């Protein structure tokens, strides 16, 4: 960035100038964010859209009552929400209408897609019984895979890869049924190129489930074009859907008829109210969810998605790279003497939306920063994670953050006693 703009030293004025030119600057006003803080935790929990307040009030005051009086025995628009919201998310992940459902949690959706993938593979490739995951995947993904294996009485084996370069060696055994990968790594922020990975996996007759939690809403994803099989992701991170908001799942249309939800219930049944003693799945994508969903929380997801409708992911990605470039360069210029080691790749092709730094006092620095109004995220071990959501982070916020880090380090604030309390890490 320095070279590009022919600036010798990055300064505050330069950051203000970047904000002035920023096409997304007006979107910050869509969010509730105190002026006194810089919020860099958008990949853990997105900021609150202003519209959420009125929508919740409206829902409670009108829709609930209306449902009592009008909707019980007629078409229920609430049951269409998982699909309607899914169609909006489809536009962010390179999917078509009627391929995405918003329902349940990411963890549950992993279990569901794993069930579906292995049911397909048991028919097509009964000899394949290995599930591949990344050793340093978010632990919840690993727990789900292990509980799946436990549930199937050890019929499958979990094998770990260190990174995607290990994949080929495992696939070559011909025993791999399913591979589960995160597009952007939760810790390192490394971005994977999904097309070539999908191709490699398919060459060996395996299927792939992509975890998009750290990439949806920050990077233009092309699921259909890349010929992925399944994908899952959160709505409460970059999509700003609200704490605990339901997740989404995408299933390649070619598996619509073979997808099998492990929890057979009425919502994924062909005729929900039939008193039958056998189960027959729904013919459409409603078979991806078994029961009613939390409607108020679903409605809040809409507030976040409506903001995305005002821009596009190419502009978001462009600003995301500008923000992270600026942070990297400012950290070198202002904090070069303080032992921060960037563990996120610098190359744009493999960089996601957040940056992670290693530092021996990462936890204490994070605490000291939060007292100064900079909210960053601590990760085991000794990692500080900074997420730059382009919808509400400004270039001046990047400048201010680096200045705060510099002050913490110069004043040795991380040595202050209370910051040495036991680590409690939030995800
Ligand atoms: C946030 C996150 C999850 C979260 O799953 P929940 O079911 O919402 O708890 C899963 N995987 C990754 C990579 C994440 O970043």
Short mmCIF file of C-alpha atoms and ligand atoms in Angstrom, two decimals:
data_model
loop_
_atom_site.label_atom_id
_atom_site.label_comp_id
_atom_site.label_asym_id
_atom_site.label_seq_id
_atom_site.Cartn_x
_atom_site.Cartn_y
_atom_site.Cartn_z
CA UNK A 1 0.00 0.00 0.00
CA UNK A 2 2.88 2.30 0.86
CA UNK A 3 4.38 1.96 -2.61
CA UNK A 4 1.08 2.06 -4.39
CA UNK A 5 0.18 5.48 -3.02
CA UNK A 6 3.73 6.75 -2.97
CA UNK A 7 3.61 7.60 0.73
CA UNK A 8 6.81 7.32 2.77
CA UNK A 9 5.37 7.16 6.25
CA UNK A 10 1.82 6.13 7.04
CA UNK A 11 0.06 8.70 9.20
CA UNK A 12 -3.33 9.57 10.58
CA UNK A 13 -4.07 11.95 7.73
CA UNK A 14 -3.48 9.19 5.22
CA UNK A 15 -5.98 6.93 7.05
CA UNK A 16 -8.59 9.70 7.08
CA UNK A 17 -8.06 10.10 3.34
CA UNK A 18 -8.68 6.38 2.84
CA UNK A 19 -11.94 6.70 4.77
CA UNK A 20 -13.00 9.63 2.63
CA UNK A 21 -12.55 7.53 -0.49
CA UNK A 22 -14.22 4.45 1.02
CA UNK A 23 -17.34 3.38 -0.87
CA UNK A 24 -18.64 1.44 2.12
CA UNK A 25 -18.24 4.20 4.72
CA UNK A 26 -21.97 4.95 4.88
CA UNK A 27 -22.73 1.40 6.07
CA UNK A 28 -21.17 1.93 9.50
CA UNK A 29 -24.25 4.03 10.32
CA UNK A 30 -26.38 0.89 9.98
CA UNK A 31 -24.86 -0.53 13.18
CA UNK A 32 -25.05 0.22 16.88
CA UNK A 33 -21.45 0.73 17.97
CA UNK A 34 -20.31 2.91 20.87
CA UNK A 35 -17.97 5.69 19.72
CA UNK A 36 -15.59 4.89 22.54
CA UNK A 37 -14.63 1.45 21.28
CA UNK A 38 -13.01 -0.15 18.27
CA UNK A 39 -14.69 -3.50 17.85
CA UNK A 40 -12.40 -6.07 16.26
CA UNK A 41 -14.35 -9.17 17.23
CA UNK A 42 -16.66 -9.26 14.21
CA UNK A 43 -15.61 -12.81 13.29
CA UNK A 44 -16.78 -14.05 16.71
CA UNK A 45 -19.96 -11.98 17.09
CA UNK A 46 -20.97 -9.34 14.56
CA UNK A 47 -22.19 -5.88 15.63
CA UNK A 48 -25.91 -5.20 16.02
CA UNK A 49 -27.81 -3.76 13.05
CA UNK A 50 -29.85 -0.71 14.15
CA UNK A 51 -32.94 -2.07 12.43
CA UNK A 52 -33.05 -5.06 14.80
CA UNK A 53 -34.80 -3.10 17.54
CA UNK A 54 -37.84 -2.04 15.54
CA UNK A 55 -38.10 -5.41 13.89
CA UNK A 56 -38.16 -7.30 17.19
CA UNK A 57 -40.76 -4.91 18.61
CA UNK A 58 -42.86 -5.25 15.49
CA UNK A 59 -42.61 -9.02 15.60
CA UNK A 60 -43.65 -9.30 19.21
CA UNK A 61 -46.41 -6.74 18.98
CA UNK A 62 -47.92 -7.85 15.70
CA UNK A 63 -46.76 -11.04 14.06
CA UNK A 64 -47.10 -13.25 17.10
CA UNK A 65 -50.65 -12.07 17.73
CA UNK A 66 -51.47 -12.26 14.08
CA UNK A 67 -50.31 -15.81 13.97
CA UNK A 68 -52.65 -16.74 16.80
CA UNK A 69 -55.64 -15.24 15.10
CA UNK A 70 -55.04 -15.88 11.43
CA UNK A 71 -52.36 -18.30 10.61
CA UNK A 72 -52.82 -21.48 12.53
CA UNK A 73 -54.72 -23.32 9.86
CA UNK A 74 -53.51 -21.42 6.84
CA UNK A 75 -50.17 -21.05 5.12
CA UNK A 76 -47.54 -20.21 7.66
CA UNK A 77 -45.01 -17.67 6.39
CA UNK A 78 -42.76 -18.41 9.36
CA UNK A 79 -42.08 -21.90 8.14
CA UNK A 80 -40.79 -20.38 4.90
CA UNK A 81 -38.18 -18.25 6.68
CA UNK A 82 -35.40 -20.90 6.66
CA UNK A 83 -35.72 -21.07 2.88
CA UNK A 84 -36.23 -17.32 2.28
CA UNK A 85 -33.18 -16.41 4.36
CA UNK A 86 -31.32 -19.29 2.74
CA UNK A 87 -32.00 -17.73 -0.66
CA UNK A 88 -30.45 -14.46 0.52
CA UNK A 89 -27.37 -16.24 1.87
CA UNK A 90 -27.15 -18.19 -1.41
CA UNK A 91 -26.22 -14.92 -3.11
CA UNK A 92 -23.21 -14.53 -0.81
CA UNK A 93 -21.85 -18.04 -1.32
CA UNK A 94 -22.31 -18.69 -5.03
CA UNK A 95 -25.36 -20.90 -4.63
CA UNK A 96 -28.76 -20.93 -6.32
CA UNK A 97 -32.24 -20.41 -4.91
CA UNK A 98 -33.59 -23.34 -2.91
CA UNK A 99 -30.17 -24.78 -2.13
CA UNK A 100 -29.52 -23.17 1.27
CA UNK A 101 -31.51 -23.54 4.48
CA UNK A 102 -31.08 -21.45 7.61
CA UNK A 103 -31.59 -23.77 10.55
CA UNK A 104 -30.01 -25.19 13.69
CA UNK A 105 -26.40 -24.55 14.68
CA UNK A 106 -23.22 -24.99 12.68
CA UNK A 107 -22.29 -27.92 14.89
CA UNK A 108 -25.61 -29.65 14.25
CA UNK A 109 -25.39 -28.91 10.55
CA UNK A 110 -21.97 -30.54 10.48
CA UNK A 111 -23.47 -33.67 12.00
CA UNK A 112 -26.32 -33.57 9.47
CA UNK A 113 -24.14 -33.06 6.40
CA UNK A 114 -21.72 -35.73 7.64
CA UNK A 115 -24.63 -38.16 7.95
CA UNK A 116 -25.82 -37.32 4.45
CA UNK A 117 -22.34 -37.54 2.92
CA UNK A 118 -21.60 -40.89 4.51
CA UNK A 119 -24.96 -42.32 3.57
CA UNK A 120 -24.14 -41.46 -0.05
CA UNK A 121 -20.63 -42.88 0.26
CA UNK A 122 -21.77 -46.11 1.90
CA UNK A 123 -23.70 -46.82 -1.28
CA UNK A 124 -21.15 -45.57 -3.77
CA UNK A 125 -17.88 -46.50 -2.05
CA UNK A 126 -18.52 -48.90 0.81
CA UNK A 127 -14.78 -49.50 1.28
CA UNK A 128 -14.16 -45.82 2.20
CA UNK A 129 -14.39 -45.39 5.97
CA UNK A 130 -11.98 -42.54 6.75
CA UNK A 131 -13.06 -39.02 7.70
CA UNK A 132 -10.40 -36.35 7.29
CA UNK A 133 -10.22 -33.14 9.34
CA UNK A 134 -7.61 -30.49 10.09
CA UNK A 135 -5.74 -31.13 13.31
CA UNK A 136 -6.08 -27.51 14.38
CA UNK A 137 -9.70 -27.11 13.26
CA UNK A 138 -11.99 -25.35 15.72
CA UNK A 139 -12.36 -28.01 18.46
CA UNK A 140 -16.16 -28.12 18.14
CA UNK A 141 -15.85 -29.51 14.60
CA UNK A 142 -13.61 -32.31 15.86
CA UNK A 143 -15.95 -33.08 18.77
CA UNK A 144 -18.87 -33.42 16.38
CA UNK A 145 -16.94 -35.76 14.08
CA UNK A 146 -15.88 -37.87 17.04
CA UNK A 147 -19.40 -38.07 18.40
CA UNK A 148 -20.58 -39.06 14.93
CA UNK A 149 -18.04 -41.92 14.92
CA UNK A 150 -19.09 -42.93 18.42
CA UNK A 151 -22.72 -42.91 17.32
CA UNK A 152 -21.82 -45.26 14.45
CA UNK A 153 -19.97 -47.57 16.79
CA UNK A 154 -16.52 -46.87 15.40
CA UNK A 155 -17.48 -47.75 11.84
CA UNK A 156 -15.41 -44.77 10.72
CA UNK A 157 -11.93 -43.52 11.56
CA UNK A 158 -10.87 -39.91 11.94
CA UNK A 159 -7.51 -38.99 10.42
CA UNK A 160 -5.90 -35.59 10.77
CA UNK A 161 -4.07 -33.49 8.24
CA UNK A 162 -1.75 -30.65 9.21
CA UNK A 163 -2.78 -28.61 6.17
CA UNK A 164 -4.27 -29.11 2.72
CA UNK A 165 -0.89 -30.18 1.31
CA UNK A 166 -1.23 -33.41 3.31
CA UNK A 167 -4.50 -34.26 1.63
CA UNK A 168 -3.21 -36.09 -1.42
CA UNK A 169 -1.22 -38.58 0.59
CA UNK A 170 -4.31 -39.55 2.62
CA UNK A 171 -6.62 -39.60 -0.39
CA UNK A 172 -4.23 -41.91 -2.27
CA UNK A 173 -5.14 -44.77 0.07
CA UNK A 174 -8.60 -44.89 -1.52
CA UNK A 175 -10.12 -45.13 1.97
CA UNK A 176 -11.22 -41.53 2.43
CA UNK A 177 -14.99 -41.00 2.40
CA UNK A 178 -15.34 -37.38 3.52
CA UNK A 179 -13.04 -34.38 4.07
CA UNK A 180 -14.05 -31.50 6.36
CA UNK A 181 -12.22 -28.21 5.89
CA UNK A 182 -12.53 -24.59 6.94
CA UNK A 183 -12.23 -22.13 4.09
CA UNK A 184 -10.63 -19.55 6.37
CA UNK A 185 -8.81 -20.89 9.39
CA UNK A 186 -10.26 -19.59 12.66
CA UNK A 187 -6.85 -18.97 14.14
CA UNK A 188 -4.30 -18.26 11.43
CA UNK A 189 -6.72 -16.50 9.08
CA UNK A 190 -5.34 -18.54 6.18
CA UNK A 191 -7.67 -18.77 3.16
CA UNK A 192 -7.93 -21.93 1.08
CA UNK A 193 -8.57 -22.05 -2.65
CA UNK A 194 -11.59 -24.31 -2.74
CA UNK A 195 -11.80 -25.20 -6.46
CA UNK A 196 -8.52 -27.07 -6.74
CA UNK A 197 -9.06 -28.77 -3.38
CA UNK A 198 -12.53 -29.95 -4.46
CA UNK A 199 -11.08 -31.30 -7.67
CA UNK A 200 -8.39 -33.24 -5.85
CA UNK A 201 -10.90 -34.69 -3.37
CA UNK A 202 -13.28 -35.74 -6.13
CA UNK A 203 -10.49 -37.38 -8.15
CA UNK A 204 -10.24 -39.79 -5.24
CA UNK A 205 -14.01 -40.32 -5.00
CA UNK A 206 -14.27 -38.55 -1.66
CA UNK A 207 -16.77 -35.81 -0.73
CA UNK A 208 -16.10 -32.46 0.92
CA UNK A 209 -17.88 -30.42 3.59
CA UNK A 210 -16.76 -26.80 3.80
CA UNK A 211 -17.00 -24.89 7.08
CA UNK A 212 -17.59 -21.28 5.98
CA UNK A 213 -17.92 -19.72 9.45
CA UNK A 214 -14.86 -17.51 9.01
CA UNK A 215 -15.35 -16.69 5.33
CA UNK A 216 -19.05 -16.04 4.76
CA UNK A 217 -19.70 -12.31 4.45
CA UNK A 218 -16.05 -11.37 4.05
CA UNK A 219 -15.02 -13.24 0.91
CA UNK A 220 -16.89 -13.96 -2.36
CA UNK A 221 -17.47 -17.72 -2.16
CA UNK A 222 -18.33 -19.79 -5.27
CA UNK A 223 -19.80 -23.07 -4.06
CA UNK A 224 -21.47 -24.24 -7.27
CA UNK A 225 -18.72 -23.05 -9.55
CA UNK A 226 -16.13 -24.86 -7.45
CA UNK A 227 -18.30 -28.00 -7.41
CA UNK A 228 -18.32 -28.36 -3.65
CA UNK A 229 -20.56 -31.02 -2.08
CA UNK A 230 -21.76 -29.55 1.21
CA UNK A 231 -21.20 -26.37 3.23
CA UNK A 232 -22.14 -25.08 6.67
CA UNK A 233 -21.66 -21.70 8.34
CA UNK A 234 -22.64 -19.24 11.06
CA UNK A 235 -24.86 -16.20 10.70
CA UNK A 236 -23.79 -14.46 13.90
CA UNK A 237 -20.23 -13.57 12.82
CA UNK A 238 -19.60 -11.43 9.70
CA UNK A 239 -23.30 -11.69 8.78
CA UNK A 240 -24.32 -9.89 12.02
CA UNK A 241 -27.33 -12.11 12.71
CA UNK A 242 -27.23 -11.77 16.50
CA UNK A 243 -25.96 -13.95 19.37
CA UNK A 244 -26.78 -17.63 18.85
CA UNK A 245 -28.64 -17.00 15.59
CA UNK A 246 -29.32 -20.17 13.57
CA UNK A 247 -26.68 -21.32 11.13
CA UNK A 248 -27.05 -22.33 7.47
CA UNK A 249 -26.32 -25.36 5.40
CA UNK A 250 -25.87 -25.72 1.67
CA UNK A 251 -26.23 -28.97 -0.19
CA UNK A 252 -25.19 -29.39 -3.82
CA UNK A 253 -28.46 -29.76 -5.75
CA UNK A 254 -27.35 -33.16 -7.05
CA UNK A 255 -27.77 -34.56 -3.52
CA UNK A 256 -31.23 -33.15 -2.88
CA UNK A 257 -32.88 -36.53 -3.24
CA UNK A 258 -30.28 -38.49 -1.29
CA UNK A 259 -29.78 -36.07 1.62
CA UNK A 260 -30.75 -37.81 4.84
CA UNK A 261 -31.25 -35.89 8.07
CA UNK A 262 -30.18 -38.03 11.04
CA UNK A 263 -33.06 -36.59 13.06
CA UNK A 264 -36.23 -37.70 11.34
CA UNK A 265 -39.09 -35.51 12.51
CA UNK A 266 -42.15 -33.84 11.15
CA UNK A 267 -40.59 -30.86 9.41
CA UNK A 268 -38.41 -32.98 7.16
CA UNK A 269 -41.22 -35.45 6.60
CA UNK A 270 -43.03 -35.63 3.30
CA UNK A 271 -46.41 -35.09 4.96
CA UNK A 272 -45.75 -33.54 8.39
CA UNK A 273 -49.16 -34.29 9.84
CA UNK A 274 -49.73 -37.75 8.45
CA UNK A 275 -50.18 -40.36 11.12
CA UNK A 276 -47.95 -42.90 9.46
CA UNK A 277 -45.81 -45.44 11.15
CA UNK A 278 -42.96 -45.06 8.67
CA UNK A 279 -40.82 -42.09 7.70
CA UNK A 280 -40.61 -40.64 4.24
CA UNK A 281 -38.47 -37.51 3.72
CA UNK A 282 -39.78 -34.28 2.23
CA UNK A 283 -39.03 -33.96 -1.45
CA UNK A 284 -37.61 -30.41 -1.33
CA UNK A 285 -34.87 -28.80 0.74
CA UNK A 286 -37.07 -28.83 3.84
CA UNK A 287 -35.59 -32.26 4.38
CA UNK A 288 -32.47 -30.43 5.66
CA UNK A 289 -34.15 -29.52 8.98
CA UNK A 290 -36.21 -31.55 11.36
CA UNK A 291 -38.18 -29.11 13.50
CA UNK A 292 -39.37 -25.54 13.95
CA UNK A 293 -36.71 -22.88 14.24
CA UNK A 294 -36.40 -19.89 16.61
CA UNK A 295 -38.33 -17.36 14.54
CA UNK A 296 -37.41 -14.16 16.41
CA UNK A 297 -33.74 -14.97 16.04
CA UNK A 298 -34.29 -15.87 12.39
CA UNK A 299 -35.96 -12.51 11.78
CA UNK A 300 -32.92 -10.74 13.22
CA UNK A 301 -30.69 -12.43 10.65
CA UNK A 302 -32.69 -10.55 8.05
CA UNK A 303 -31.50 -7.21 9.49
CA UNK A 304 -27.88 -8.17 8.89
CA UNK A 305 -28.53 -9.60 5.43
CA UNK A 306 -30.39 -6.47 4.35
CA UNK A 307 -27.18 -4.49 4.87
CA UNK A 308 -25.30 -6.89 2.58
CA UNK A 309 -27.97 -6.24 -0.05
CA UNK A 310 -26.75 -2.60 -0.16
CA UNK A 311 -23.29 -3.59 -1.36
CA UNK A 312 -21.47 -6.56 -2.89
CA UNK A 313 -18.79 -8.96 -1.81
CA UNK A 314 -16.23 -7.71 -4.31
CA UNK A 315 -16.28 -4.27 -2.63
CA UNK A 316 -16.23 -5.92 0.79
CA UNK A 317 -13.24 -8.08 -0.10
CA UNK A 318 -11.44 -5.09 -1.63
CA UNK A 319 -11.84 -3.06 1.56
CA UNK A 320 -11.02 -6.07 3.72
CA UNK A 321 -7.64 -6.45 2.01
CA UNK A 322 -7.01 -2.69 2.25
CA UNK A 323 -7.76 -2.75 5.99
CA UNK A 324 -5.56 -5.76 6.70
CA UNK A 325 -2.75 -4.41 4.49
CA UNK A 326 -2.87 -1.15 6.40
CA UNK A 327 -2.81 -2.89 9.77
CA UNK A 328 0.15 -5.09 8.81
CA UNK A 329 2.12 -2.09 7.54
CA UNK A 330 1.25 0.10 10.51
CA UNK A 331 2.22 -2.65 12.95
CA UNK A 332 5.61 -2.85 11.24
CA UNK A 333 6.05 0.91 11.22
CA UNK A 334 4.81 1.67 14.75
CA UNK A 335 5.25 -1.59 16.73
CA UNK A 336 8.16 -3.23 14.94
CA UNK A 337 10.23 -3.42 18.15
CA UNK A 338 7.69 -5.24 20.28
CA UNK A 339 7.99 -8.91 19.24
CA UNK A 340 4.69 -9.28 17.42
CA UNK A 341 4.85 -12.07 14.89
CA UNK A 342 2.25 -12.08 12.13
CA UNK A 343 0.99 -15.64 11.61
CA UNK A 344 -1.59 -14.79 8.93
CA UNK A 345 -0.21 -15.04 5.39
CA UNK A 346 0.62 -11.72 3.77
CA UNK A 347 -0.24 -12.85 0.25
CA UNK A 348 -3.71 -11.74 -0.72
CA UNK A 349 -4.67 -15.06 -2.36
CA UNK A 350 -4.35 -16.90 0.95
CA UNK A 351 -5.43 -14.21 3.42
CA UNK A 352 -8.90 -14.23 4.99
CA UNK A 353 -10.60 -11.36 6.81
CA UNK A 354 -8.74 -11.37 10.12
CA UNK A 355 -5.14 -11.11 11.22
CA UNK A 356 -3.48 -13.08 13.99
CA UNK A 357 -0.30 -12.21 15.81
CA UNK A 358 1.78 -14.32 18.10
CA UNK A 359 3.15 -12.64 21.21
CA UNK A 360 4.41 -14.19 24.48
CA UNK A 361 2.05 -11.86 26.42
CA UNK A 362 -0.85 -12.02 24.00
CA UNK A 363 -3.46 -12.59 26.70
CA UNK A 364 -2.31 -9.72 28.89
CA UNK A 365 -2.01 -7.38 25.90
CA UNK A 366 -5.56 -8.25 24.89
CA UNK A 367 -6.79 -7.36 28.38
CA UNK A 368 -4.87 -4.09 28.43
CA UNK A 369 -6.26 -3.20 25.00
CA UNK A 370 -9.84 -3.80 26.09
CA UNK A 371 -9.36 -1.29 28.94
CA UNK A 372 -8.30 1.17 26.24
CA UNK A 373 -11.46 0.43 24.24
CA UNK A 374 -9.96 -1.87 21.62
CA UNK A 375 -11.80 -5.18 21.60
CA UNK A 376 -9.64 -7.93 20.14
CA UNK A 377 -9.77 -11.65 20.64
CA UNK A 378 -7.36 -13.93 22.50
CA UNK A 379 -6.73 -17.47 21.18
CA UNK A 380 -4.72 -20.31 22.61
CA UNK A 381 -1.77 -20.23 22.59
CA UNK A 382 -0.38 -16.70 22.75
CA UNK A 383 -2.37 -15.41 19.78
CA UNK A 384 -4.23 -12.11 19.37
CA UNK A 385 -6.85 -12.09 16.64
CA UNK A 386 -8.05 -8.86 15.02
CA UNK A 387 -11.09 -9.06 12.72
CA UNK A 388 -11.78 -6.18 10.38
CA UNK A 389 -15.40 -6.21 9.32
CA UNK A 390 -15.45 -3.84 6.32
CA UNK A 391 -19.07 -2.90 6.97
CA UNK A 392 -18.22 -1.03 10.15
CA UNK A 393 -14.44 -0.81 10.60
CA UNK A 394 -12.84 2.37 9.30
CA UNK A 395 -9.24 3.03 8.32
CA UNK A 396 -8.98 5.47 11.21
CA UNK A 397 -9.98 2.60 13.53
CA UNK A 398 -6.94 0.72 12.24
CA UNK A 399 -4.75 3.73 12.96
CA UNK A 400 -6.20 4.14 16.47
CA UNK A 401 -5.81 0.44 17.25
CA UNK A 402 -2.14 0.42 16.33
CA UNK A 403 -1.57 3.57 18.42
CA UNK A 404 -3.24 1.89 21.40
CA UNK A 405 -1.11 -1.23 20.97
CA UNK A 406 1.97 0.99 20.82
CA UNK A 407 0.98 2.73 24.08
CA UNK A 408 0.28 -0.58 25.83
CA UNK A 409 3.74 -1.80 24.83
CA UNK A 410 5.62 1.43 25.54
CA UNK A 411 4.02 1.77 28.99
CA UNK A 412 4.42 -1.96 29.66
CA UNK A 413 0.73 -1.99 30.59
CA UNK A 414 0.45 -5.70 29.99
CA UNK A 415 2.46 -6.22 33.19
CA UNK A 416 -0.31 -4.78 35.34
CA UNK A 417 -1.41 -7.47 37.76
CA UNK A 418 -5.14 -7.93 37.06
CA UNK A 419 -4.35 -8.86 33.47
CA UNK A 420 -2.63 -12.02 34.63
CA UNK A 421 -5.86 -13.67 35.79
CA UNK A 422 -6.77 -17.11 34.50
CA UNK A 423 -7.58 -17.21 30.82
CA UNK A 424 -11.23 -17.42 29.94
CA UNK A 425 -11.53 -17.70 26.22
CA UNK A 426 -14.71 -16.91 24.32
CA UNK A 427 -15.48 -18.31 20.90
C1 LIG B 1 -17.75 -20.04 15.03
C2 LIG B 1 -17.37 -21.32 14.39
C3 LIG B 1 -18.17 -22.47 14.58
C4 LIG B 1 -19.34 -22.35 15.53
O1 LIG B 1 -20.25 -23.36 15.65
P1 LIG B 1 -21.56 -23.17 16.57
O2 LIG B 1 -22.34 -24.38 16.24
O3 LIG B 1 -22.21 -21.90 16.19
O4 LIG B 1 -21.14 -23.14 17.99
C5 LIG B 1 -17.80 -23.62 13.89
N1 LIG B 1 -16.68 -23.64 13.09
C6 LIG B 1 -15.89 -22.55 12.93
C7 LIG B 1 -14.67 -22.61 12.07
C8 LIG B 1 -16.22 -21.36 13.57
O5 LIG B 1 -15.43 -20.28 13.44
#
